[in-house]
Amino acid sequence: MSQTLEALTQRAATMQGIRGIVHTMKTLSVVNAHPYEQAAQAIEGWRHSVLDGLQALARMHGPLSQPADAGALPVLIAFGSDQGLCGNYNEIVAEALAEHPAAQGEAHILCIGAQMEDALHGVGLRTQATLMTPASADGLGRLASELVTRIDAARAATRQEITVTLAFTERAAHGEQGAVVRQILPLDPALVRDLTDRPWTSRSLPYFDLPPRVLLSALMRNYLFASLFRVTAEALVTENAARLARMQQAEKSIDERLEELTSQTRTARQSAITEELLDVIAGFEALKKRRARPNDAQSSATDVEA
């Protein structure tokens, strides 16, 4: 019984250590998500400024026409994680991208995160390059710039038009999250119509002296950068949220197991104490009987002499 009690004590100590690790991971998930969420909100201001520039361009030179090219090269970018402990986060995005029509044929696939690369290979998608996720919010701009450079390189290498589609996890209502596959280039026709039909709210009319094609190219490059920055930040927020949810589940399971081990330890300790008391009582009774035997023998001898 003492060995069982010792084993239960060791298990409880091990579970306490695991719970400490889980609690640390849960705290880190909360702390890490906040800067990415702030960065996602901050980049929205830049994105709106770029959209205002596109609206001004459309107001002065007519609707922004971006005809779809049937022979365009699809560039697919999947945003995942380099770290584990976030459930099937990467697998959900990989499956959603595999079902998208752009992934059915020949496509140029860029992957963010080593875990996402494994998930994409699991659904039969071959990646051209795998990039590391940012270690902090300061790395969001670096990653977005590198993605823009790689998109330009893919266009230059193939000498054809491209489409850019992003696959990532986005927050939804009631704390839920789900995989999203969204094309950002060419511009969504609904967005183009909104820019064309939206009234100009400023009291001064827009004016610029750059050639329209040069200005459009600069605005589209900034729109692409802002979109990639925003999606990267959103993906990292949801990754940490997924990890937090898994750690909360793990913490709950560990607490339940600790309660069970505590109950078993108390039962084992009580059994050990009971056995020790019984051994003491049995020893005392045996000693008592042993001391009584000489007195009984002496009494019998006295009776015989009488």
mmCIF file of C-alpha atoms in Angstrom:
data_model
loop_
_atom_site.group_PDB
_atom_site.id
_atom_site.type_symbol
_atom_site.label_atom_id
_atom_site.label_comp_id
_atom_site.label_asym_id
_atom_site.label_seq_id
_atom_site.Cartn_x
_atom_site.Cartn_y
_atom_site.Cartn_z
ATOM 1 C CA MET A 1 0.000 0.000 0.000
ATOM 2 C CA SER A 2 2.923 2.338 0.728
ATOM 3 C CA GLN A 3 4.181 1.814 -2.842
ATOM 4 C CA THR A 4 0.757 2.664 -4.239
ATOM 5 C CA LEU A 5 0.617 5.774 -2.086
ATOM 6 C CA GLU A 6 4.072 6.794 -3.289
ATOM 7 C CA ALA A 7 3.082 6.228 -6.931
ATOM 8 C CA LEU A 8 -0.058 8.337 -6.508
ATOM 9 C CA THR A 9 1.966 11.126 -4.933
ATOM 10 C CA GLN A 10 4.417 11.094 -7.839
ATOM 11 C CA ARG A 11 1.559 11.190 -10.363
ATOM 12 C CA ALA A 12 -0.008 14.133 -8.588
ATOM 13 C CA ALA A 13 3.323 15.994 -8.601
ATOM 14 C CA THR A 14 3.736 15.282 -12.324
ATOM 15 C CA MET A 15 0.219 16.531 -13.070
ATOM 16 C CA GLN A 16 0.906 19.694 -11.083
ATOM 17 C CA GLY A 17 3.995 20.306 -13.217
ATOM 18 C CA ILE A 18 2.021 19.767 -16.425
ATOM 19 C CA ARG A 19 -0.688 22.108 -15.164
ATOM 20 C CA GLY A 20 1.945 24.789 -14.588
ATOM 21 C CA ILE A 21 3.146 24.439 -18.188
ATOM 22 C CA VAL A 22 -0.423 24.602 -19.509
ATOM 23 C CA HIS A 23 -1.153 27.684 -17.417
ATOM 24 C CA THR A 24 2.003 29.350 -18.782
ATOM 25 C CA MET A 25 1.006 28.557 -22.359
ATOM 26 C CA LYS A 26 -2.470 29.936 -21.711
ATOM 27 C CA THR A 27 -1.040 33.167 -20.340
ATOM 28 C CA LEU A 28 1.353 33.509 -23.286
ATOM 29 C CA SER A 29 -1.529 33.029 -25.738
ATOM 30 C CA VAL A 30 -3.419 35.917 -24.180
ATOM 31 C CA VAL A 31 -0.345 38.148 -24.022
ATOM 32 C CA ASN A 32 0.769 37.371 -27.596
ATOM 33 C CA ALA A 33 -2.648 37.919 -29.180
ATOM 34 C CA HIS A 34 -3.062 41.503 -27.966
ATOM 35 C CA PRO A 35 -0.241 43.159 -30.018
ATOM 36 C CA TYR A 36 -1.413 41.379 -33.188
ATOM 37 C CA GLU A 37 -4.951 42.550 -32.609
ATOM 38 C CA GLN A 38 -3.740 46.127 -32.183
ATOM 39 C CA ALA A 39 -1.677 45.835 -35.374
ATOM 40 C CA ALA A 40 -4.699 44.522 -37.296
ATOM 41 C CA GLN A 41 -6.756 47.508 -36.167
ATOM 42 C CA ALA A 42 -3.958 49.969 -36.974
ATOM 43 C CA ILE A 43 -3.433 48.739 -40.546
ATOM 44 C CA GLU A 44 -7.129 49.312 -41.270
ATOM 45 C CA GLY A 45 -6.464 53.075 -41.235
ATOM 46 C CA TRP A 46 -3.833 52.681 -43.936
ATOM 47 C CA ARG A 47 -6.086 50.399 -45.958
ATOM 48 C CA HIS A 48 -8.928 52.940 -45.835
ATOM 49 C CA SER A 49 -6.517 55.647 -47.023
ATOM 50 C CA VAL A 50 -5.542 53.460 -49.987
ATOM 51 C CA LEU A 51 -9.219 52.874 -50.784
ATOM 52 C CA ASP A 52 -9.783 56.622 -50.644
ATOM 53 C CA GLY A 53 -6.997 56.999 -53.194
ATOM 54 C CA LEU A 54 -8.632 54.407 -55.455
ATOM 55 C CA GLN A 55 -11.953 56.211 -55.072
ATOM 56 C CA ALA A 56 -10.328 59.510 -56.063
ATOM 57 C CA LEU A 57 -8.733 57.835 -59.081
ATOM 58 C CA ALA A 58 -12.066 56.352 -60.119
ATOM 59 C CA ARG A 59 -13.768 59.732 -59.697
ATOM 60 C CA MET A 60 -11.301 61.511 -61.983
ATOM 61 C CA HIS A 61 -10.652 58.811 -64.600
ATOM 62 C CA GLY A 62 -13.713 56.614 -64.520
ATOM 63 C CA PRO A 63 -14.383 53.123 -63.116
ATOM 64 C CA LEU A 64 -11.445 50.901 -62.240
ATOM 65 C CA SER A 65 -11.624 48.146 -64.828
ATOM 66 C CA GLN A 66 -9.838 44.927 -63.924
ATOM 67 C CA PRO A 67 -11.004 42.316 -66.414
ATOM 68 C CA ALA A 68 -10.515 38.724 -65.352
ATOM 69 C CA ASP A 69 -7.827 36.883 -67.302
ATOM 70 C CA ALA A 70 -8.656 33.246 -67.912
ATOM 71 C CA GLY A 71 -4.972 32.434 -68.308
ATOM 72 C CA ALA A 72 -3.845 34.205 -65.127
ATOM 73 C CA LEU A 73 -1.547 32.323 -62.752
ATOM 74 C CA PRO A 74 -3.217 31.677 -59.377
ATOM 75 C CA VAL A 75 -0.975 32.665 -56.470
ATOM 76 C CA LEU A 76 -2.285 31.060 -53.281
ATOM 77 C CA ILE A 77 -1.020 32.054 -49.835
ATOM 78 C CA ALA A 78 -1.899 29.879 -46.830
ATOM 79 C CA PHE A 79 -1.425 31.378 -43.364
ATOM 80 C CA GLY A 80 -0.725 28.838 -40.626
ATOM 81 C CA SER A 81 1.493 28.329 -37.597
ATOM 82 C CA ASP A 82 5.018 27.233 -36.742
ATOM 83 C CA GLN A 83 4.000 26.045 -33.264
ATOM 84 C CA GLY A 84 1.684 23.291 -32.158
ATOM 85 C CA LEU A 85 -0.822 23.029 -29.311
ATOM 86 C CA CYS A 86 -3.567 24.689 -31.362
ATOM 87 C CA GLY A 87 -5.629 21.667 -32.386
ATOM 88 C CA ASN A 88 -6.549 21.230 -36.050
ATOM 89 C CA TYR A 89 -5.988 24.909 -36.818
ATOM 90 C CA ASN A 90 -3.745 24.252 -39.843
ATOM 91 C CA GLU A 91 -5.703 21.285 -41.165
ATOM 92 C CA ILE A 92 -8.930 23.321 -41.407
ATOM 93 C CA VAL A 93 -7.245 26.008 -43.526
ATOM 94 C CA ALA A 94 -5.512 23.417 -45.724
ATOM 95 C CA GLU A 95 -8.773 21.581 -46.421
ATOM 96 C CA ALA A 96 -10.573 24.826 -47.262
ATOM 97 C CA LEU A 97 -7.804 25.822 -49.685
ATOM 98 C CA ALA A 98 -7.745 22.375 -51.312
ATOM 99 C CA GLU A 99 -11.472 22.701 -52.113
ATOM 100 C CA HIS A 100 -11.047 26.125 -53.751
ATOM 101 C CA PRO A 101 -11.206 26.104 -57.589
ATOM 102 C CA ALA A 102 -7.899 27.993 -57.872
ATOM 103 C CA ALA A 103 -6.083 25.083 -56.201
ATOM 104 C CA GLN A 104 -7.433 22.461 -58.589
ATOM 105 C CA GLY A 105 -5.006 23.267 -61.417
ATOM 106 C CA GLU A 106 -1.467 24.586 -61.654
ATOM 107 C CA ALA A 107 -0.937 27.181 -58.924
ATOM 108 C CA HIS A 108 1.919 28.987 -57.208
ATOM 109 C CA ILE A 109 1.450 28.248 -53.490
ATOM 110 C CA LEU A 110 3.205 30.168 -50.728
ATOM 111 C CA CYS A 111 2.950 28.837 -47.203
ATOM 112 C CA ILE A 112 3.320 30.638 -43.866
ATOM 113 C CA GLY A 113 4.366 28.270 -41.078
ATOM 114 C CA ALA A 114 6.029 24.849 -40.987
ATOM 115 C CA GLN A 115 2.923 23.249 -39.479
ATOM 116 C CA MET A 116 0.834 24.588 -42.372
ATOM 117 C CA GLU A 117 3.290 23.128 -44.883
ATOM 118 C CA ASP A 118 2.713 19.650 -43.429
ATOM 119 C CA ALA A 119 -1.052 20.199 -43.516
ATOM 120 C CA LEU A 120 -0.955 21.288 -47.191
ATOM 121 C CA HIS A 121 1.136 18.255 -48.131
ATOM 122 C CA GLY A 122 -1.433 16.144 -46.321
ATOM 123 C CA VAL A 123 -4.191 17.297 -48.714
ATOM 124 C CA GLY A 124 -2.001 16.899 -51.802
ATOM 125 C CA LEU A 125 -0.900 20.511 -52.372
ATOM 126 C CA ARG A 126 2.728 21.230 -53.241
ATOM 127 C CA THR A 127 4.220 24.487 -51.969
ATOM 128 C CA GLN A 128 6.764 26.619 -53.836
ATOM 129 C CA ALA A 129 8.088 28.315 -50.680
ATOM 130 C CA THR A 130 7.536 28.225 -46.922
ATOM 131 C CA LEU A 131 8.066 31.314 -44.774
ATOM 132 C CA MET A 132 8.305 31.569 -41.011
ATOM 133 C CA THR A 133 5.580 33.289 -39.019
ATOM 134 C CA PRO A 134 6.533 36.573 -37.290
ATOM 135 C CA ALA A 135 7.901 36.179 -33.780
ATOM 136 C CA SER A 136 6.278 39.465 -32.747
ATOM 137 C CA ALA A 137 4.074 42.236 -34.123
ATOM 138 C CA ASP A 138 7.223 44.019 -35.356
ATOM 139 C CA GLY A 139 7.696 41.250 -37.931
ATOM 140 C CA LEU A 140 4.313 41.706 -39.610
ATOM 141 C CA GLY A 141 5.583 44.404 -41.976
ATOM 142 C CA ARG A 142 8.654 42.338 -42.859
ATOM 143 C CA LEU A 143 6.558 39.312 -43.773
ATOM 144 C CA ALA A 144 4.046 41.362 -45.784
ATOM 145 C CA SER A 145 6.895 43.031 -47.727
ATOM 146 C CA GLU A 146 8.490 39.662 -48.464
ATOM 147 C CA LEU A 147 5.186 38.280 -49.715
ATOM 148 C CA VAL A 148 4.720 41.272 -52.034
ATOM 149 C CA THR A 149 8.256 40.725 -53.376
ATOM 150 C CA ARG A 150 7.576 37.029 -54.000
ATOM 151 C CA ILE A 151 4.294 37.834 -55.764
ATOM 152 C CA ASP A 152 6.145 40.264 -58.047
ATOM 153 C CA ALA A 153 8.792 37.607 -58.683
ATOM 154 C CA ALA A 154 6.118 35.057 -59.647
ATOM 155 C CA ARG A 155 4.598 37.544 -62.087
ATOM 156 C CA ALA A 156 7.982 38.342 -63.592
ATOM 157 C CA ALA A 157 9.016 34.688 -63.867
ATOM 158 C CA THR A 158 5.860 33.601 -65.671
ATOM 159 C CA ARG A 159 5.390 36.862 -67.633
ATOM 160 C CA GLN A 160 1.636 36.620 -67.215
ATOM 161 C CA GLU A 161 -1.094 38.151 -65.128
ATOM 162 C CA ILE A 162 -1.748 36.672 -61.702
ATOM 163 C CA THR A 163 -4.541 36.342 -59.197
ATOM 164 C CA VAL A 164 -3.843 36.420 -55.470
ATOM 165 C CA THR A 165 -5.945 34.335 -53.079
ATOM 166 C CA LEU A 166 -5.443 34.162 -49.316
ATOM 167 C CA ALA A 167 -6.420 31.255 -47.046
ATOM 168 C CA PHE A 168 -6.497 32.009 -43.331
ATOM 169 C CA THR A 169 -8.562 31.735 -40.166
ATOM 170 C CA GLU A 170 -10.849 34.618 -39.271
ATOM 171 C CA ARG A 171 -12.775 35.446 -36.122
ATOM 172 C CA ALA A 172 -16.554 35.159 -36.249
ATOM 173 C CA ALA A 173 -19.421 35.975 -33.915
ATOM 174 C CA HIS A 174 -19.657 34.519 -30.384
ATOM 175 C CA GLY A 175 -15.921 33.856 -30.188
ATOM 176 C CA GLU A 176 -15.957 31.330 -33.027
ATOM 177 C CA GLN A 177 -13.445 31.128 -35.864
ATOM 178 C CA GLY A 178 -13.432 29.555 -39.270
ATOM 179 C CA ALA A 179 -11.312 29.129 -42.383
ATOM 180 C CA VAL A 180 -11.662 31.799 -45.083
ATOM 181 C CA VAL A 181 -10.423 31.660 -48.684
ATOM 182 C CA ARG A 182 -10.539 35.177 -50.155
ATOM 183 C CA GLN A 183 -9.304 36.541 -53.474
ATOM 184 C CA ILE A 184 -7.805 40.028 -53.167
ATOM 185 C CA LEU A 185 -6.417 40.468 -56.697
ATOM 186 C CA PRO A 186 -7.990 41.380 -59.005
ATOM 187 C CA LEU A 187 -10.212 43.596 -56.915
ATOM 188 C CA ASP A 188 -13.613 42.299 -55.955
ATOM 189 C CA PRO A 189 -16.205 43.700 -58.419
ATOM 190 C CA ALA A 190 -18.446 44.635 -55.495
ATOM 191 C CA LEU A 191 -15.598 46.691 -53.995
ATOM 192 C CA VAL A 192 -14.978 48.400 -57.341
ATOM 193 C CA ARG A 193 -18.662 49.308 -57.663
ATOM 194 C CA ASP A 194 -18.696 50.632 -54.124
ATOM 195 C CA LEU A 195 -15.668 52.839 -54.815
ATOM 196 C CA THR A 196 -17.254 54.140 -58.005
ATOM 197 C CA ASP A 197 -20.717 54.798 -56.555
ATOM 198 C CA ARG A 198 -19.646 56.092 -53.148
ATOM 199 C CA PRO A 199 -20.150 59.863 -52.804
ATOM 200 C CA TRP A 200 -17.055 62.002 -52.299
ATOM 201 C CA THR A 201 -17.377 63.367 -48.761
ATOM 202 C CA SER A 202 -14.512 65.875 -48.759
ATOM 203 C CA ARG A 203 -15.198 69.560 -49.413
ATOM 204 C CA SER A 204 -12.275 69.698 -51.883
ATOM 205 C CA LEU A 205 -12.121 67.712 -55.097
ATOM 206 C CA PRO A 206 -9.331 65.142 -55.522
ATOM 207 C CA TYR A 207 -6.356 66.122 -57.652
ATOM 208 C CA PHE A 208 -3.050 64.468 -58.559
ATOM 209 C CA ASP A 209 -0.451 64.992 -61.255
ATOM 210 C CA LEU A 210 0.909 61.431 -61.544
ATOM 211 C CA PRO A 211 0.013 59.419 -64.643
ATOM 212 C CA PRO A 212 -3.064 57.314 -63.845
ATOM 213 C CA ARG A 213 -1.291 54.000 -64.559
ATOM 214 C CA VAL A 214 1.605 54.885 -62.249
ATOM 215 C CA LEU A 215 -0.741 55.978 -59.486
ATOM 216 C CA LEU A 216 -2.928 52.890 -59.898
ATOM 217 C CA SER A 217 0.126 50.639 -59.698
ATOM 218 C CA ALA A 218 1.325 52.335 -56.500
ATOM 219 C CA LEU A 219 -2.123 52.196 -54.918
ATOM 220 C CA MET A 220 -2.581 48.514 -55.805
ATOM 221 C CA ARG A 221 0.819 47.669 -54.354
ATOM 222 C CA ASN A 222 -0.094 49.423 -51.108
ATOM 223 C CA TYR A 223 -3.505 47.748 -51.090
ATOM 224 C CA LEU A 224 -1.813 44.370 -51.492
ATOM 225 C CA PHE A 225 0.638 45.141 -48.679
ATOM 226 C CA ALA A 226 -2.129 46.335 -46.321
ATOM 227 C CA SER A 227 -4.255 43.261 -47.087
ATOM 228 C CA LEU A 228 -1.364 40.862 -46.440
ATOM 229 C CA PHE A 229 -0.418 42.703 -43.238
ATOM 230 C CA ARG A 230 -4.034 42.604 -42.024
ATOM 231 C CA VAL A 231 -4.525 38.908 -42.810
ATOM 232 C CA THR A 232 -1.201 37.942 -41.185
ATOM 233 C CA ALA A 233 -2.180 39.752 -37.981
ATOM 234 C CA GLU A 234 -5.676 38.243 -38.030
ATOM 235 C CA ALA A 235 -4.276 34.748 -38.549
ATOM 236 C CA LEU A 236 -1.929 35.128 -35.581
ATOM 237 C CA VAL A 237 -4.749 36.423 -33.374
ATOM 238 C CA THR A 238 -6.920 33.408 -34.208
ATOM 239 C CA GLU A 239 -3.964 31.038 -33.795
ATOM 240 C CA ASN A 240 -3.385 32.277 -30.258
ATOM 241 C CA ALA A 241 -7.129 32.142 -29.600
ATOM 242 C CA ALA A 242 -7.198 28.515 -30.770
ATOM 243 C CA ARG A 243 -4.212 27.703 -28.558
ATOM 244 C CA LEU A 244 -5.900 29.433 -25.611
ATOM 245 C CA ALA A 245 -9.048 27.350 -26.105
ATOM 246 C CA ARG A 246 -7.008 24.127 -26.221
ATOM 247 C CA MET A 247 -5.067 25.102 -23.111
ATOM 248 C CA GLN A 248 -8.306 25.870 -21.255
ATOM 249 C CA GLN A 249 -9.628 22.429 -22.177
ATOM 250 C CA ALA A 250 -6.355 20.818 -21.111
ATOM 251 C CA GLU A 251 -6.360 22.751 -17.830
ATOM 252 C CA LYS A 252 -9.907 21.587 -17.099
ATOM 253 C CA SER A 253 -8.979 17.957 -17.818
ATOM 254 C CA ILE A 254 -5.878 18.223 -15.628
ATOM 255 C CA ASP A 255 -7.888 19.721 -12.757
ATOM 256 C CA GLU A 256 -10.376 16.858 -12.993
ATOM 257 C CA ARG A 257 -7.523 14.343 -13.001
ATOM 258 C CA LEU A 258 -5.898 16.074 -10.020
ATOM 259 C CA GLU A 259 -9.145 15.867 -8.068
ATOM 260 C CA GLU A 260 -9.328 12.158 -8.862
ATOM 261 C CA LEU A 261 -5.699 11.625 -7.824
ATOM 262 C CA THR A 262 -6.245 13.621 -4.633
ATOM 263 C CA SER A 263 -9.225 11.452 -3.752
ATOM 264 C CA GLN A 264 -7.269 8.280 -4.494
ATOM 265 C CA THR A 265 -4.311 9.556 -2.458
ATOM 266 C CA ARG A 266 -6.526 10.297 0.539
ATOM 267 C CA THR A 267 -8.110 6.854 0.297
ATOM 268 C CA ALA A 268 -4.695 5.190 0.013
ATOM 269 C CA ARG A 269 -3.316 7.218 2.919
ATOM 270 C CA GLN A 270 -6.321 6.366 5.070
ATOM 271 C CA SER A 271 -5.965 2.692 4.195
ATOM 272 C CA ALA A 272 -2.279 2.813 5.083
ATOM 273 C CA ILE A 273 -3.047 4.485 8.421
ATOM 274 C CA THR A 274 -5.787 1.939 9.147
ATOM 275 C CA GLU A 275 -3.450 -0.951 8.396
ATOM 276 C CA GLU A 276 -0.755 0.510 10.632
ATOM 277 C CA LEU A 277 -3.261 0.950 13.483
ATOM 278 C CA LEU A 278 -4.476 -2.613 13.034
ATOM 279 C CA ASP A 279 -0.871 -3.825 13.121
ATOM 280 C CA VAL A 280 -0.264 -1.856 16.348
ATOM 281 C CA ILE A 281 -3.442 -3.215 17.935
ATOM 282 C CA ALA A 282 -2.620 -6.758 16.846
ATOM 283 C CA GLY A 283 0.888 -6.408 18.267
ATOM 284 C CA PHE A 284 -0.452 -5.004 21.511
ATOM 285 C CA GLU A 285 -2.944 -7.876 21.869
ATOM 286 C CA ALA A 286 -0.229 -10.424 21.165
ATOM 287 C CA LEU A 287 2.071 -8.804 23.730
ATOM 288 C CA LYS A 288 -0.758 -8.766 26.238
ATOM 289 C CA LYS A 289 -1.368 -12.478 25.804
ATOM 290 C CA ARG A 290 2.295 -13.226 26.018
ATOM 291 C CA ARG A 291 2.597 -11.398 29.359
ATOM 292 C CA ALA A 292 -0.455 -13.192 30.751
ATOM 293 C CA ARG A 293 0.895 -16.697 30.081
ATOM 294 C CA PRO A 294 3.569 -16.789 32.922
ATOM 295 C CA ASN A 295 0.985 -15.687 35.497
ATOM 296 C CA ASP A 296 -1.379 -18.436 34.379
ATOM 297 C CA ALA A 297 1.409 -21.041 34.620
ATOM 298 C CA GLN A 298 2.390 -19.883 38.146
ATOM 299 C CA SER A 299 -1.229 -20.073 39.329
ATOM 300 C CA SER A 300 -1.537 -23.613 38.047
ATOM 301 C CA ALA A 301 1.646 -24.705 39.917
ATOM 302 C CA THR A 302 0.357 -23.231 43.173
ATOM 303 C CA ASP A 303 -2.905 -25.129 42.824
ATOM 304 C CA VAL A 304 -1.027 -28.404 42.325
ATOM 305 C CA GLU A 305 1.096 -27.909 45.483
ATOM 306 C CA ALA A 306 -1.990 -27.168 47.494
#
